[in-house]
Amino acid sequence: MTEDLMAAAEKYPPSPPDRGHGKSRRLGRGSRATEHPHAVGAVNAVYPDAIEIAGLLSSAGVRGTGIFMALFALGTTGFLWFMTSLTFVDSKGDEWFGVVIFLVGLIFLNVAISFFRIDLFSYRDEPILFNRKTRKVYAFRRRRQMKRPWARWPLVIDVYDWEQITGEIHGGFQLVGGSLPSTRYRLVAAVSDQPTTRGRKTKIIDEIILGMDETYQDDCVARWEHIRRYMEEDGPPLPAGERLALTRGFSHRLAFARGGLWVLIPGFYDDFRKEPIGIILGTLAQLITLPAMLMFAFFRWLAEVTSNAPWWPEAVLRDAGGAPLPEDQVHAEADALKRAQEKIQEAALDEEERHERDMIKAKAGKPFWTTERKKFAIAIAAVIAVVAIGKGVQAWLSGT
């Protein structure tokens, strides 16, 4: 099956990426982008030799939008065909106009079918697997052909060398997913046609979206740095204290939550206690668009309940070291790493405090009249005495 998916990837190569978008920042593999890496909830699973990163479809506001667009296009088709029927019923020699409207309706029908196929009976996500043992990157994808809605959309697994990957951050994406529009940043793995090295000219042949869109660019930088350290510096598969992504599995509650109903997200009330003002303001903003929010939440649930979970073939799992590690084990290791980092920080603070205390004690225990200070005082007194004697002699001579 793996060979079939690999062959399909070669038979149906990815479309050339649109490089006309704005590029906020380019991130390399050899140097650190930040000293504070974290995955921002994008790690789906941890394998003995690999990590799985969530794809764009896990983002809130992405799934379900296709159903809305399909219904809009389908409604437009029905309206146009109704107008077509009227032109033939009330024929006044303008049947050609009815034919044109009918053909335009066919175009909207094809658009509706394409959008329905994006969301319904598809896959809940398109994850990416980073294998640091083989230094390969696997992308689980469907080759969507929007201009060919009736054609087969093959499932493929694109395989690239890690040395072909460069991180990029694209900004300015507007999302409407049951909430107000907002500008987001997107982390993308730009794939070159050959390994990228300094001074070598390469061509970008593919782009793979890594994780969810983010409000802040720094979160994209931190996610890239986590992936880079895992592949280049034998970094931890899950950052200290973090948890695996909530998007890795399916539940009715999470489907509605990812559609915009924040109150259904696990840990929502914990976040409320930490940032009550921000949560209240965000909830009030969503109440303004409550009908749209409920509609998109339903569309998101419908998209996920009719779709399948993504999967990796046996050969890919074998290269990754086997099945994913248990969730409890992964979380325990992340918690242990966090405790170790906290101990190191506490030790550094204790050392700094001890140094400050020693300096204070040294200053407090040191006598004021040291030899150097005595010599300096005697020298000043001698200078003053010489000046005074000189003044006195000058006054005596002036008086005589």
PDB file of N, CA, C and O in Angstrom, residues 22 24 56 59-62 169-177 179-187 212-217 220 262 286:
ATOM      1  N   GLY A  22       2.923  37.283   0.382  1.00  0.00           N
ATOM      2  CA  GLY A  22       3.912  37.956   1.198  1.00  0.00           C
ATOM      3  C   GLY A  22       4.666  36.981   2.078  1.00  0.00           C
ATOM      4  O   GLY A  22       4.087  36.057   2.632  1.00  0.00           O
ATOM      5  N   SER A  24       6.903  36.744   5.376  1.00  0.00           N
ATOM      6  CA  SER A  24       7.296  37.533   6.538  1.00  0.00           C
ATOM      7  C   SER A  24       8.712  37.199   7.009  1.00  0.00           C
ATOM      8  O   SER A  24       9.462  38.079   7.388  1.00  0.00           O
ATOM      9  N   LEU A  56      -3.064  21.840   8.335  1.00  0.00           N
ATOM     10  CA  LEU A  56      -3.930  23.012   8.380  1.00  0.00           C
ATOM     11  C   LEU A  56      -5.373  22.649   8.684  1.00  0.00           C
ATOM     12  O   LEU A  56      -6.102  23.427   9.313  1.00  0.00           O
ATOM     13  N   SER A  59      -7.089  23.333  11.985  1.00  0.00           N
ATOM     14  CA  SER A  59      -7.365  24.683  12.460  1.00  0.00           C
ATOM     15  C   SER A  59      -8.854  24.929  12.601  1.00  0.00           C
ATOM     16  O   SER A  59      -9.658  24.423  11.815  1.00  0.00           O
ATOM     17  N   ALA A  60      -9.191  25.720  13.596  1.00  0.00           N
ATOM     18  CA  ALA A  60     -10.582  26.164  13.716  1.00  0.00           C
ATOM     19  C   ALA A  60     -10.891  27.106  12.562  1.00  0.00           C
ATOM     20  O   ALA A  60     -10.076  27.946  12.191  1.00  0.00           O
ATOM     21  N   GLY A  61     -12.081  26.959  11.982  1.00  0.00           N
ATOM     22  CA  GLY A  61     -12.482  27.841  10.903  1.00  0.00           C
ATOM     23  C   GLY A  61     -12.103  27.364   9.520  1.00  0.00           C
ATOM     24  O   GLY A  61     -12.421  28.029   8.531  1.00  0.00           O
ATOM     25  N   VAL A  62     -11.408  26.209   9.407  1.00  0.00           N
ATOM     26  CA  VAL A  62     -11.020  25.688   8.098  1.00  0.00           C
ATOM     27  C   VAL A  62     -12.032  24.661   7.613  1.00  0.00           C
ATOM     28  O   VAL A  62     -12.686  24.838   6.584  1.00  0.00           O
ATOM     29  N   ILE A 169       7.362  31.796   7.073  1.00  0.00           N
ATOM     30  CA  ILE A 169       6.161  32.284   7.741  1.00  0.00           C
ATOM     31  C   ILE A 169       5.442  33.224   6.788  1.00  0.00           C
ATOM     32  O   ILE A 169       6.010  34.216   6.333  1.00  0.00           O
ATOM     33  N   HIS A 170       4.220  32.877   6.462  1.00  0.00           N
ATOM     34  CA  HIS A 170       3.395  33.702   5.591  1.00  0.00           C
ATOM     35  C   HIS A 170       2.338  34.394   6.449  1.00  0.00           C
ATOM     36  O   HIS A 170       1.744  33.762   7.321  1.00  0.00           O
ATOM     37  N   GLY A 171       2.103  35.651   6.211  1.00  0.00           N
ATOM     38  CA  GLY A 171       1.180  36.411   7.041  1.00  0.00           C
ATOM     39  C   GLY A 171       0.035  37.000   6.254  1.00  0.00           C
ATOM     40  O   GLY A 171       0.050  37.051   5.023  1.00  0.00           O
ATOM     41  N   GLY A 172      -0.987  37.441   6.985  1.00  0.00           N
ATOM     42  CA  GLY A 172      -2.090  38.159   6.390  1.00  0.00           C
ATOM     43  C   GLY A 172      -3.280  37.329   5.978  1.00  0.00           C
ATOM     44  O   GLY A 172      -4.106  37.788   5.195  1.00  0.00           O
ATOM     45  N   PHE A 173      -3.415  36.110   6.473  1.00  0.00           N
ATOM     46  CA  PHE A 173      -4.554  35.269   6.098  1.00  0.00           C
ATOM     47  C   PHE A 173      -5.785  35.685   6.897  1.00  0.00           C
ATOM     48  O   PHE A 173      -5.738  35.779   8.120  1.00  0.00           O
ATOM     49  N   GLN A 174      -6.866  35.929   6.216  1.00  0.00           N
ATOM     50  CA  GLN A 174      -8.113  36.318   6.855  1.00  0.00           C
ATOM     51  C   GLN A 174      -9.006  35.101   7.030  1.00  0.00           C
ATOM     52  O   GLN A 174      -9.302  34.397   6.067  1.00  0.00           O
ATOM     53  N   LEU A 175      -9.425  34.828   8.244  1.00  0.00           N
ATOM     54  CA  LEU A 175     -10.273  33.673   8.531  1.00  0.00           C
ATOM     55  C   LEU A 175     -11.612  34.121   9.086  1.00  0.00           C
ATOM     56  O   LEU A 175     -11.679  35.054   9.877  1.00  0.00           O
ATOM     57  N   VAL A 176     -12.665  33.439   8.681  1.00  0.00           N
ATOM     58  CA  VAL A 176     -13.991  33.664   9.251  1.00  0.00           C
ATOM     59  C   VAL A 176     -14.541  32.295   9.600  1.00  0.00           C
ATOM     60  O   VAL A 176     -15.035  31.581   8.753  1.00  0.00           O
ATOM     61  N   GLY A 177     -14.417  31.905  10.858  1.00  0.00           N
ATOM     62  CA  GLY A 177     -14.857  30.574  11.249  1.00  0.00           C
ATOM     63  C   GLY A 177     -15.728  30.639  12.482  1.00  0.00           C
ATOM     64  O   GLY A 177     -15.357  30.152  13.542  1.00  0.00           O
ATOM     65  N   SER A 179     -16.360  33.307  13.996  1.00  0.00           N
ATOM     66  CA  SER A 179     -15.899  34.433  14.806  1.00  0.00           C
ATOM     67  C   SER A 179     -15.547  35.565  13.855  1.00  0.00           C
ATOM     68  O   SER A 179     -15.695  35.466  12.644  1.00  0.00           O
ATOM     69  N   LEU A 180     -15.045  36.662  14.422  1.00  0.00           N
ATOM     70  CA  LEU A 180     -14.720  37.811  13.600  1.00  0.00           C
ATOM     71  C   LEU A 180     -13.477  37.547  12.764  1.00  0.00           C
ATOM     72  O   LEU A 180     -12.604  36.788  13.173  1.00  0.00           O
ATOM     73  N   PRO A 181     -13.374  38.186  11.576  1.00  0.00           N
ATOM     74  CA  PRO A 181     -12.173  38.017  10.748  1.00  0.00           C
ATOM     75  C   PRO A 181     -10.936  38.477  11.504  1.00  0.00           C
ATOM     76  O   PRO A 181     -10.982  39.413  12.293  1.00  0.00           O
ATOM     77  N   SER A 182      -9.813  37.822  11.260  1.00  0.00           N
ATOM     78  CA  SER A 182      -8.579  38.190  11.943  1.00  0.00           C
ATOM     79  C   SER A 182      -7.392  37.828  11.074  1.00  0.00           C
ATOM     80  O   SER A 182      -7.450  36.908  10.276  1.00  0.00           O
ATOM     81  N   THR A 183      -6.337  38.601  11.222  1.00  0.00           N
ATOM     82  CA  THR A 183      -5.107  38.335  10.485  1.00  0.00           C
ATOM     83  C   THR A 183      -4.316  37.248  11.195  1.00  0.00           C
ATOM     84  O   THR A 183      -4.107  37.317  12.399  1.00  0.00           O
ATOM     85  N   ARG A 184      -3.866  36.250  10.430  1.00  0.00           N
ATOM     86  CA  ARG A 184      -3.144  35.120  11.010  1.00  0.00           C
ATOM     87  C   ARG A 184      -1.805  34.927  10.304  1.00  0.00           C
ATOM     88  O   ARG A 184      -1.586  35.396   9.187  1.00  0.00           O
ATOM     89  N   TYR A 185      -0.920  34.211  10.992  1.00  0.00           N
ATOM     90  CA  TYR A 185       0.368  33.823  10.423  1.00  0.00           C
ATOM     91  C   TYR A 185       0.384  32.313  10.243  1.00  0.00           C
ATOM     92  O   TYR A 185      -0.186  31.570  11.034  1.00  0.00           O
ATOM     93  N   ARG A 186       1.071  31.876   9.200  1.00  0.00           N
ATOM     94  CA  ARG A 186       1.072  30.467   8.832  1.00  0.00           C
ATOM     95  C   ARG A 186       2.513  29.977   8.660  1.00  0.00           C
ATOM     96  O   ARG A 186       3.306  30.601   7.942  1.00  0.00           O
ATOM     97  N   LEU A 187       2.848  28.864   9.343  1.00  0.00           N
ATOM     98  CA  LEU A 187       4.157  28.252   9.200  1.00  0.00           C
ATOM     99  C   LEU A 187       4.111  27.251   8.053  1.00  0.00           C
ATOM    100  O   LEU A 187       3.253  26.369   8.018  1.00  0.00           O
ATOM    101  N   MET A 212      -1.514  24.749  12.822  1.00  0.00           N
ATOM    102  CA  MET A 212      -2.600  25.709  12.696  1.00  0.00           C
ATOM    103  C   MET A 212      -2.087  27.114  12.432  1.00  0.00           C
ATOM    104  O   MET A 212      -0.936  27.429  12.722  1.00  0.00           O
ATOM    105  N   ASP A 213      -2.944  27.946  11.856  1.00  0.00           N
ATOM    106  CA  ASP A 213      -2.620  29.362  11.728  1.00  0.00           C
ATOM    107  C   ASP A 213      -2.605  29.989  13.118  1.00  0.00           C
ATOM    108  O   ASP A 213      -3.378  29.605  13.994  1.00  0.00           O
ATOM    109  N   GLU A 214      -1.739  30.975  13.299  1.00  0.00           N
ATOM    110  CA  GLU A 214      -1.561  31.590  14.610  1.00  0.00           C
ATOM    111  C   GLU A 214      -1.778  33.096  14.531  1.00  0.00           C
ATOM    112  O   GLU A 214      -1.562  33.720  13.506  1.00  0.00           O
ATOM    113  N   THR A 215      -2.185  33.656  15.654  1.00  0.00           N
ATOM    114  CA  THR A 215      -2.385  35.099  15.736  1.00  0.00           C
ATOM    115  C   THR A 215      -1.053  35.840  15.800  1.00  0.00           C
ATOM    116  O   THR A 215      -0.916  36.940  15.259  1.00  0.00           O
ATOM    117  N   TYR A 216      -0.058  35.231  16.443  1.00  0.00           N
ATOM    118  CA  TYR A 216       1.237  35.877  16.638  1.00  0.00           C
ATOM    119  C   TYR A 216       2.319  35.134  15.846  1.00  0.00           C
ATOM    120  O   TYR A 216       2.376  33.902  15.855  1.00  0.00           O
ATOM    121  N   GLN A 217       3.176  35.902  15.205  1.00  0.00           N
ATOM    122  CA  GLN A 217       4.253  35.330  14.409  1.00  0.00           C
ATOM    123  C   GLN A 217       5.235  34.540  15.263  1.00  0.00           C
ATOM    124  O   GLN A 217       5.800  33.537  14.820  1.00  0.00           O
ATOM    125  N   CYS A 220       4.653  30.816  15.444  1.00  0.00           N
ATOM    126  CA  CYS A 220       5.137  30.064  14.272  1.00  0.00           C
ATOM    127  C   CYS A 220       6.640  29.843  14.366  1.00  0.00           C
ATOM    128  O   CYS A 220       7.144  28.759  14.044  1.00  0.00           O
ATOM    129  N   TRP A 262     -16.223  27.849  21.956  1.00  0.00           N
ATOM    130  CA  TRP A 262     -15.059  27.801  22.837  1.00  0.00           C
ATOM    131  C   TRP A 262     -15.340  27.112  24.166  1.00  0.00           C
ATOM    132  O   TRP A 262     -14.465  26.468  24.740  1.00  0.00           O
ATOM    133  N   GLN A 286     -17.931  37.057  20.224  1.00  0.00           N
ATOM    134  CA  GLN A 286     -18.574  35.955  19.521  1.00  0.00           C
ATOM    135  C   GLN A 286     -20.093  36.008  19.618  1.00  0.00           C
ATOM    136  O   GLN A 286     -20.792  35.549  18.718  1.00  0.00           O
TER     137      GLN A 286
END
